[in-house]
Short mmCIF file of C-alpha atoms and ligand atoms in Angstrom, two decimals:
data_model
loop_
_atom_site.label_atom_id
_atom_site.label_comp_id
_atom_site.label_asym_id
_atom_site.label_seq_id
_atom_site.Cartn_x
_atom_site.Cartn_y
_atom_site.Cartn_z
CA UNK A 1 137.85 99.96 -142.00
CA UNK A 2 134.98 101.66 -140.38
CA UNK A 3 131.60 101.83 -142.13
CA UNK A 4 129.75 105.25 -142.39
CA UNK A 5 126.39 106.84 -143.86
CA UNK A 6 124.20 104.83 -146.22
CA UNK A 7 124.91 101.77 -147.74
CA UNK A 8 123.72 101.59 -151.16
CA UNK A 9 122.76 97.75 -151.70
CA UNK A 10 122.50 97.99 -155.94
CA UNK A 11 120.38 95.33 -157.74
CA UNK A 12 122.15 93.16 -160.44
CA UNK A 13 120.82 94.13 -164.34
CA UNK A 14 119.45 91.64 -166.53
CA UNK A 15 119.62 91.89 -170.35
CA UNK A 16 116.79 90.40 -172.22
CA UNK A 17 118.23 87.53 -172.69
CA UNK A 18 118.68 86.67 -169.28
CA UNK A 19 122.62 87.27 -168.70
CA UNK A 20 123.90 90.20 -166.56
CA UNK A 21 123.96 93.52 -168.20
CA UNK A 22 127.53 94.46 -167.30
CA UNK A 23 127.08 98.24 -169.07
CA UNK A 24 123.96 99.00 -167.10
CA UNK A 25 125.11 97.20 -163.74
CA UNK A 26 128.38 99.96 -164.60
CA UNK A 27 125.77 103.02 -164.68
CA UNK A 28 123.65 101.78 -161.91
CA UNK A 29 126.90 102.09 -159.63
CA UNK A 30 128.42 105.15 -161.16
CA UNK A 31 124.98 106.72 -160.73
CA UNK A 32 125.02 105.21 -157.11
CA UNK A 33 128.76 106.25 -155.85
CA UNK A 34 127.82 109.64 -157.36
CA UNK A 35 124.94 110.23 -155.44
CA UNK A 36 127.48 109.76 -151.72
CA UNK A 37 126.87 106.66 -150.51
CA UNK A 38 129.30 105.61 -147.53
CA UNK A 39 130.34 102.04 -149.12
CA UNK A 40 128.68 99.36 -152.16
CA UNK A 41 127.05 96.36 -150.99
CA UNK A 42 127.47 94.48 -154.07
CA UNK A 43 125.68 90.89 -155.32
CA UNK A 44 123.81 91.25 -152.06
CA UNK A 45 120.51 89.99 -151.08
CA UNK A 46 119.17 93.01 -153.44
CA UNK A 47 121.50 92.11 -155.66
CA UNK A 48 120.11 88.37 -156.39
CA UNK A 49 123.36 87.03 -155.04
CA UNK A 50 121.26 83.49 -154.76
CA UNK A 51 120.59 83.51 -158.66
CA UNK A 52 124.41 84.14 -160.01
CA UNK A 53 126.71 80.87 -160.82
CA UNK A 54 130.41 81.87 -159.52
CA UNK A 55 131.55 83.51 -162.73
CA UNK A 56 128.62 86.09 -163.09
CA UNK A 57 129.52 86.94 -159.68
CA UNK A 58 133.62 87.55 -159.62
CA UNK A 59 132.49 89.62 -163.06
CA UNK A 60 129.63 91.80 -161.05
CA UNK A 61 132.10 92.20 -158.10
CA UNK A 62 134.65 93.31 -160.47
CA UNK A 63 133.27 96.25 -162.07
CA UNK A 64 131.51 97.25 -158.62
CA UNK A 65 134.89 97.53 -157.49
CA UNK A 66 136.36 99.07 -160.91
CA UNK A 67 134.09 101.83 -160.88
CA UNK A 68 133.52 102.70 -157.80
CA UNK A 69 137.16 102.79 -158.10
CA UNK A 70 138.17 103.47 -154.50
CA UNK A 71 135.57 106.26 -153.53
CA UNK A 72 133.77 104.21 -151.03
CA UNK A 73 134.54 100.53 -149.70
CA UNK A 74 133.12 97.78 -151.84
CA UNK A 75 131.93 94.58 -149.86
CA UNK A 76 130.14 91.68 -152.05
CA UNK A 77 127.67 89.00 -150.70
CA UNK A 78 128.94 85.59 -150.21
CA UNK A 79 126.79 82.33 -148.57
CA UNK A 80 125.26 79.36 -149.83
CA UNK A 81 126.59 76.02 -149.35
CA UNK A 82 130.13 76.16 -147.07
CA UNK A 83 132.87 75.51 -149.83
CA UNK A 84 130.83 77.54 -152.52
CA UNK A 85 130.64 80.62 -149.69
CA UNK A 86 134.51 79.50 -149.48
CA UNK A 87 134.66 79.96 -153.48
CA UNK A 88 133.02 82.85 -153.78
CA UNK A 89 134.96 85.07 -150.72
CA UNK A 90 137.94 84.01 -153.26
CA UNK A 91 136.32 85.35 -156.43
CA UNK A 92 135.55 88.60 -154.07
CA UNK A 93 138.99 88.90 -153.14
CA UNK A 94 140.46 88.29 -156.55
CA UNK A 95 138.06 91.36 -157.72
CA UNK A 96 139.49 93.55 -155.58
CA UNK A 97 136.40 93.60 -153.03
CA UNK A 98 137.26 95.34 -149.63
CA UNK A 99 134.81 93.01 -147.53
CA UNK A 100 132.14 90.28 -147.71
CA UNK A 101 128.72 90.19 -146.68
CA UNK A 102 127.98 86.48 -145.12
CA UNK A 103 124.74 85.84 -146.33
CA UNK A 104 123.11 82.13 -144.94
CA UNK A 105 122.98 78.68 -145.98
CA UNK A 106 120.17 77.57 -148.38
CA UNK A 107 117.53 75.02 -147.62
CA UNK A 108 119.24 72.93 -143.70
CA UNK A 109 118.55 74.15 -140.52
CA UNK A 110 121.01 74.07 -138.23
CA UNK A 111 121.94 75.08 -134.41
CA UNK A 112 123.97 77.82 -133.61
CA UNK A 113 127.13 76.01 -133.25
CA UNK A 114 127.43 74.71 -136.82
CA UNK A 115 126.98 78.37 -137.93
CA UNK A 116 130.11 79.22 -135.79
CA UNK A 117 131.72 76.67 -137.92
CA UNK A 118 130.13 78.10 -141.21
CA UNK A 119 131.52 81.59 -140.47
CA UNK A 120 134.93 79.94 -139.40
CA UNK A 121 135.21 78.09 -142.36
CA UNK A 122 134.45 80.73 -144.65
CA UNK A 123 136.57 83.57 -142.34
CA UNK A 124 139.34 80.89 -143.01
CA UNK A 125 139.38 80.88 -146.56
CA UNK A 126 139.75 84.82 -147.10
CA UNK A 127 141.84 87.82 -146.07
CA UNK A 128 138.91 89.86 -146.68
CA UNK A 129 136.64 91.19 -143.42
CA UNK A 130 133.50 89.69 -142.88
CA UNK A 131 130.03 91.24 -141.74
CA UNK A 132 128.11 88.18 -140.49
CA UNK A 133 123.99 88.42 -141.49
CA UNK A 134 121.81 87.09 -139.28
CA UNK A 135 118.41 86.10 -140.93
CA UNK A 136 115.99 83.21 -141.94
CA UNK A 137 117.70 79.87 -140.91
CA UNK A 138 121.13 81.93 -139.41
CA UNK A 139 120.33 82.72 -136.18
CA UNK A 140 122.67 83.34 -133.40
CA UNK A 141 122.48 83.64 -129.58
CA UNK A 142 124.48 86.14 -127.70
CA UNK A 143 127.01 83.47 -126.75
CA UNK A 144 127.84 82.21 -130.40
CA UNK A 145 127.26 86.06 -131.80
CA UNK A 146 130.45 86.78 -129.27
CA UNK A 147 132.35 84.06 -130.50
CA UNK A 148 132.18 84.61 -134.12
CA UNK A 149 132.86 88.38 -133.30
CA UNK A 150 135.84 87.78 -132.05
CA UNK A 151 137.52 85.68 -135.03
CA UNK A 152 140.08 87.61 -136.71
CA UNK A 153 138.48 88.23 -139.73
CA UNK A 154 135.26 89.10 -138.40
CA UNK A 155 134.40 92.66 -138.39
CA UNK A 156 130.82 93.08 -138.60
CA UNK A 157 127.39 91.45 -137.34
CA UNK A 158 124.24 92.51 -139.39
CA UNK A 159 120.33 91.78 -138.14
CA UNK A 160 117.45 91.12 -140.49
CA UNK A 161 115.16 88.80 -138.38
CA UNK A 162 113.53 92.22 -136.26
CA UNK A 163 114.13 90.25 -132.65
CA UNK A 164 114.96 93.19 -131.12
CA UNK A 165 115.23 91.51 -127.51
CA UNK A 166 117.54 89.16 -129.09
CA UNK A 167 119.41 91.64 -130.90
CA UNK A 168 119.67 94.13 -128.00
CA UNK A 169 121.45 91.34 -125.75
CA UNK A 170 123.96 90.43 -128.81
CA UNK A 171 125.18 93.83 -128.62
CA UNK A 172 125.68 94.13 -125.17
CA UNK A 173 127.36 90.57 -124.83
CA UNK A 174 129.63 91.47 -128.58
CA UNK A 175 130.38 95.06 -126.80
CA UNK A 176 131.31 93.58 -123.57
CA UNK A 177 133.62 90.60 -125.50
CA UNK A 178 135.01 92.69 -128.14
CA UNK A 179 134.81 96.07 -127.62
CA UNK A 180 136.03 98.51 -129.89
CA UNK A 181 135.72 98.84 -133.34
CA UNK A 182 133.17 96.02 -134.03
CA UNK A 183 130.35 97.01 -136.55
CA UNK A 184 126.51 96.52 -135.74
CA UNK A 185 123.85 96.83 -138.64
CA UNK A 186 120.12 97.06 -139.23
CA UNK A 187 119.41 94.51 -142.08
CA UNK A 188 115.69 94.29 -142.41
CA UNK A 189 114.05 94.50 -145.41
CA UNK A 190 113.62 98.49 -146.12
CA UNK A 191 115.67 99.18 -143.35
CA UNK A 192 114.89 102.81 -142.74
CA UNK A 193 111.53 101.63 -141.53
CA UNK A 194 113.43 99.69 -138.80
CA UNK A 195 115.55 102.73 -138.04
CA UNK A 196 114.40 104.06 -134.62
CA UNK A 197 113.64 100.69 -133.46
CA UNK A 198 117.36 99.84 -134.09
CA UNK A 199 118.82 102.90 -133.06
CA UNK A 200 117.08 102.14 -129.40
CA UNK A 201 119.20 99.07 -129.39
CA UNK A 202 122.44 100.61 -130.28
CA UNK A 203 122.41 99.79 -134.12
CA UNK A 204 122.90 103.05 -135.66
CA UNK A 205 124.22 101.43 -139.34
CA UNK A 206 121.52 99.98 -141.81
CA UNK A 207 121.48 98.72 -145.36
CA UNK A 208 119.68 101.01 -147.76
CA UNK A 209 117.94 99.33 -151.06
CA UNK A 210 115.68 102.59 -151.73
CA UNK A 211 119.10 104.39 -152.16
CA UNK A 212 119.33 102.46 -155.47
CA UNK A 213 116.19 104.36 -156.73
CA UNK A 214 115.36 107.50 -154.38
CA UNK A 215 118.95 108.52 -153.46
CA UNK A 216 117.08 111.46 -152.74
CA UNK A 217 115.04 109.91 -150.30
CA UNK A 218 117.08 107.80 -148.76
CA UNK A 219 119.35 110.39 -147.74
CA UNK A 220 117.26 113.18 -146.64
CA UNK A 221 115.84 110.21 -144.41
CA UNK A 222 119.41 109.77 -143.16
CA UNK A 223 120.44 113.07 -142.39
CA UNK A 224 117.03 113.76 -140.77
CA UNK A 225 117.72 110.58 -138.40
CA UNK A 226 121.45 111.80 -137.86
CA UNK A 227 120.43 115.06 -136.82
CA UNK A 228 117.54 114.54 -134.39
CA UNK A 229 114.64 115.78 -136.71
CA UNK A 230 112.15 113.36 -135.73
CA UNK A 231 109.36 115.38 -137.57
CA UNK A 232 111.38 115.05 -141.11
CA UNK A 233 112.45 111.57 -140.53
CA UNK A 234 108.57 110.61 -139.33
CA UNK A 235 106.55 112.16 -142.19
CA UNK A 236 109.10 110.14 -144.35
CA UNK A 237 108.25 107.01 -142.56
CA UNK A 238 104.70 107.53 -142.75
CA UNK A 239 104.05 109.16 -146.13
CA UNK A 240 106.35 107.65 -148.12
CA UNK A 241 108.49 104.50 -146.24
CA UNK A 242 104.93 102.75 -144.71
CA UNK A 243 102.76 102.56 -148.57
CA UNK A 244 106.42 101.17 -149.61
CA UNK A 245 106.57 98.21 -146.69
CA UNK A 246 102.17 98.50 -147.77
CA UNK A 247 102.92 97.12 -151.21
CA UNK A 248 106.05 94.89 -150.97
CA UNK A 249 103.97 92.91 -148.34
CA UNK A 250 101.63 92.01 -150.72
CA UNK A 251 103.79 89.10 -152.46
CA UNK A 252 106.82 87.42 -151.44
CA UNK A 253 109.62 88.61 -153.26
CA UNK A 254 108.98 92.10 -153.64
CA UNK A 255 111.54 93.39 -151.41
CA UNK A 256 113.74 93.16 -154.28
CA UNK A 257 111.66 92.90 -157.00
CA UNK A 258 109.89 95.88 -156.21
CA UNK A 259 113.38 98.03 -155.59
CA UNK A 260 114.58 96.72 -159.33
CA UNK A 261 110.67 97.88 -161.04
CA UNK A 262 111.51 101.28 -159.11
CA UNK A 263 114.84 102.06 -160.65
CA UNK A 264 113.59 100.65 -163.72
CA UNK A 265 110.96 103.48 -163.72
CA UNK A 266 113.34 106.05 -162.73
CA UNK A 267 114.88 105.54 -166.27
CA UNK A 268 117.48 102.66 -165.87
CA UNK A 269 116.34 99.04 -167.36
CA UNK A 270 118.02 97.27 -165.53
CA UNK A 271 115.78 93.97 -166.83
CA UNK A 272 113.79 92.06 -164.44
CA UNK A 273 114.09 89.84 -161.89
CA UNK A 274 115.15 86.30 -162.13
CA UNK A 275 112.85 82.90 -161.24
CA UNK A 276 112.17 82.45 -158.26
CA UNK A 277 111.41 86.01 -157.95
CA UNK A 278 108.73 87.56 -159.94
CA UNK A 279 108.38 90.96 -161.38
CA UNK A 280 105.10 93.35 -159.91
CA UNK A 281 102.17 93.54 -161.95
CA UNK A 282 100.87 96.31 -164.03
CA UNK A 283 98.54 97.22 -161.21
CA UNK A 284 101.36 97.20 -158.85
CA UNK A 285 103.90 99.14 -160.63
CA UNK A 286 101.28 102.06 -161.13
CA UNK A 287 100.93 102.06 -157.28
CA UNK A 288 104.82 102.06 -156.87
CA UNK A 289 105.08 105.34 -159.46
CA UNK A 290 102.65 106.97 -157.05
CA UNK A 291 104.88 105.97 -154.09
CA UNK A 292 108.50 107.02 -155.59
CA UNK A 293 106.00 110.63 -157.29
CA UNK A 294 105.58 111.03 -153.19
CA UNK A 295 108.51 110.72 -151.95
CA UNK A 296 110.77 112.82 -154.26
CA UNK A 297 107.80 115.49 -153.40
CA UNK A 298 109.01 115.50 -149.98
CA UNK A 299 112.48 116.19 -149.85
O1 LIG B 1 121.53 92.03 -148.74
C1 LIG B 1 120.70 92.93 -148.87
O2 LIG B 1 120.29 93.31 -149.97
C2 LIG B 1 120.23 93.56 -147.63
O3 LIG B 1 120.92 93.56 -146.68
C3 LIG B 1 118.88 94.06 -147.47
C4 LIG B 1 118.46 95.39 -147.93
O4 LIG B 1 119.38 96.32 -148.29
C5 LIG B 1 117.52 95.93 -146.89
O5 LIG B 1 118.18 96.47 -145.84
C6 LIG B 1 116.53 96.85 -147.52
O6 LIG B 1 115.64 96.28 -148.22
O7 LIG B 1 116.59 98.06 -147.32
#
């Protein structure tokens, strides 16, 4: 199955007492899939995949799947420690998920050849594809990037750590190993401002967590990208992409907390963020209103 467009990454809602809002998480999607992404990312690193115990997640993965209900793939994050990554590709499958997103280990470090074994292990315990991310600890050289491309159930390799010297030379040895149908993907935080950069290297896919707020945005961004309009796709970048990147770099975290304050003020309260994230401040989520006011001003 063959990945196209945007990929809408949606965050995970919080009621106010701290458990997953299941009827908001249900409108967040609808209001996604509606909008045309081309497949849900689901309890992703947007999604707080690291804060839900194994039953919040099969439950979030279920109605991601129920009601998107067919319209677009639905892959759902999976990682942690090897036989809970194990567990939860299961609890993906059981959902009804189409795919899983590998996310890494927590806390060990680790040479490339144990990750081969990670991604074999979990590849082994699921008929569902796998996109392997590469990011923080999980890092893979060309050599070990080929070899975990071509296992069976691997059908996907996605980049978040920006080395694009690395990443260029991953493609070309993947390409040259497997050929084909194999699935690259740009998987920095806010992606799009990655996007040329990528695209130079042969990475044409990337994750999308603005989509979950600025649909709007996101895909005028897209379709200026697809169809060579540099100018479009540049005064995005610069007028409305760069005070984004601006802002989340200002504390740790914000790459998601910021994208869950942002659909919050587009009307959806979806709750906040759990520990050890932490939700913007007063100051910051004025500045953010200014930034989404911006951007839906230019498209
Ligand atoms: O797991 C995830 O949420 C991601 O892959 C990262 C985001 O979607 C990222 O690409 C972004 O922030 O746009």
């Amino acid at each position: 199955m063959r990945l196209t467009g945007v990929l809408f990454f949606p965050v995970t809602p919080f009621a106010a007492d701290g458990t997953v809002d299941e009827k908001t998480l249900a409108t967040h999607i609808e209001q996604g899939v509606a909008a045309g992404p081309g497949g849900v990312f689901v309890a992703c690193g947007t999604g707080e995949f690291h804060s839900l115990e194994p039953g919040e997640y099969e439950r979030v993965v279920r109605i991601a799947v129920e009601v998107t209900g067919g319209r677009v793939p639905v892959y759902a994050g999976a990682g942690g420690p090897v036989a809970l990554a194990a567990r939860f590709a299961r609890a993906a499958e059981r959902a009804g998920a189409d795919g899983l997103l590998l996310l890494p280990p927590y806390l060990v470090t680790f040479p490339p050849e144990g990750l081969v074994r990670y991604v074999e292990q979990v590849t082994a315990a699921t008929r569902l594809p796998l996109i392997v991310y590469q990011r923080g600890n999980a890092v893979f050289t060309p050599e070990t990037a080929a070899r975990i491309a071509a296992l069976p159930g691997v059908t996907g390799f996605k980049d978040g750590t920006g080395d694009l010297d690395l990443m260029q030379r991953i493609v070309l040895t993947v390409r040259s190993t497997v050929g084909g149908d194999f699935q690259f993907f740009n998987g920095m935080p806010t992606a799009e401002m990655t996007v040329p950069a990528y695209r130079a290297v042969g990475v044409d896919l990337y994750s999308s967590a603005v989509f979950c707020f600025a649909p709007e945005v996101s895909l005028a961004f897209h379709r200026a990208v697809g169809s060579g309009d540099t100018a479009t796709a540049e005064r995005l970048l610069a007028e409305f992409f760069q005070p984004l990147v601006a802002l989340r770099d200002t504390v740790p975290g914000y790459a998601i907390s910021l994208i869950k304050a942002a659909v919050r003020l587009r009307g959806l309260d979806v709750g906040g963020v759990r520990p050890p994230l932490v939700d913007p401040s007063e100051d910051h989520l004025a500045e953010l209103q200014k930034i989404i006011d911006s951007g839906l001003g230019l498209v």
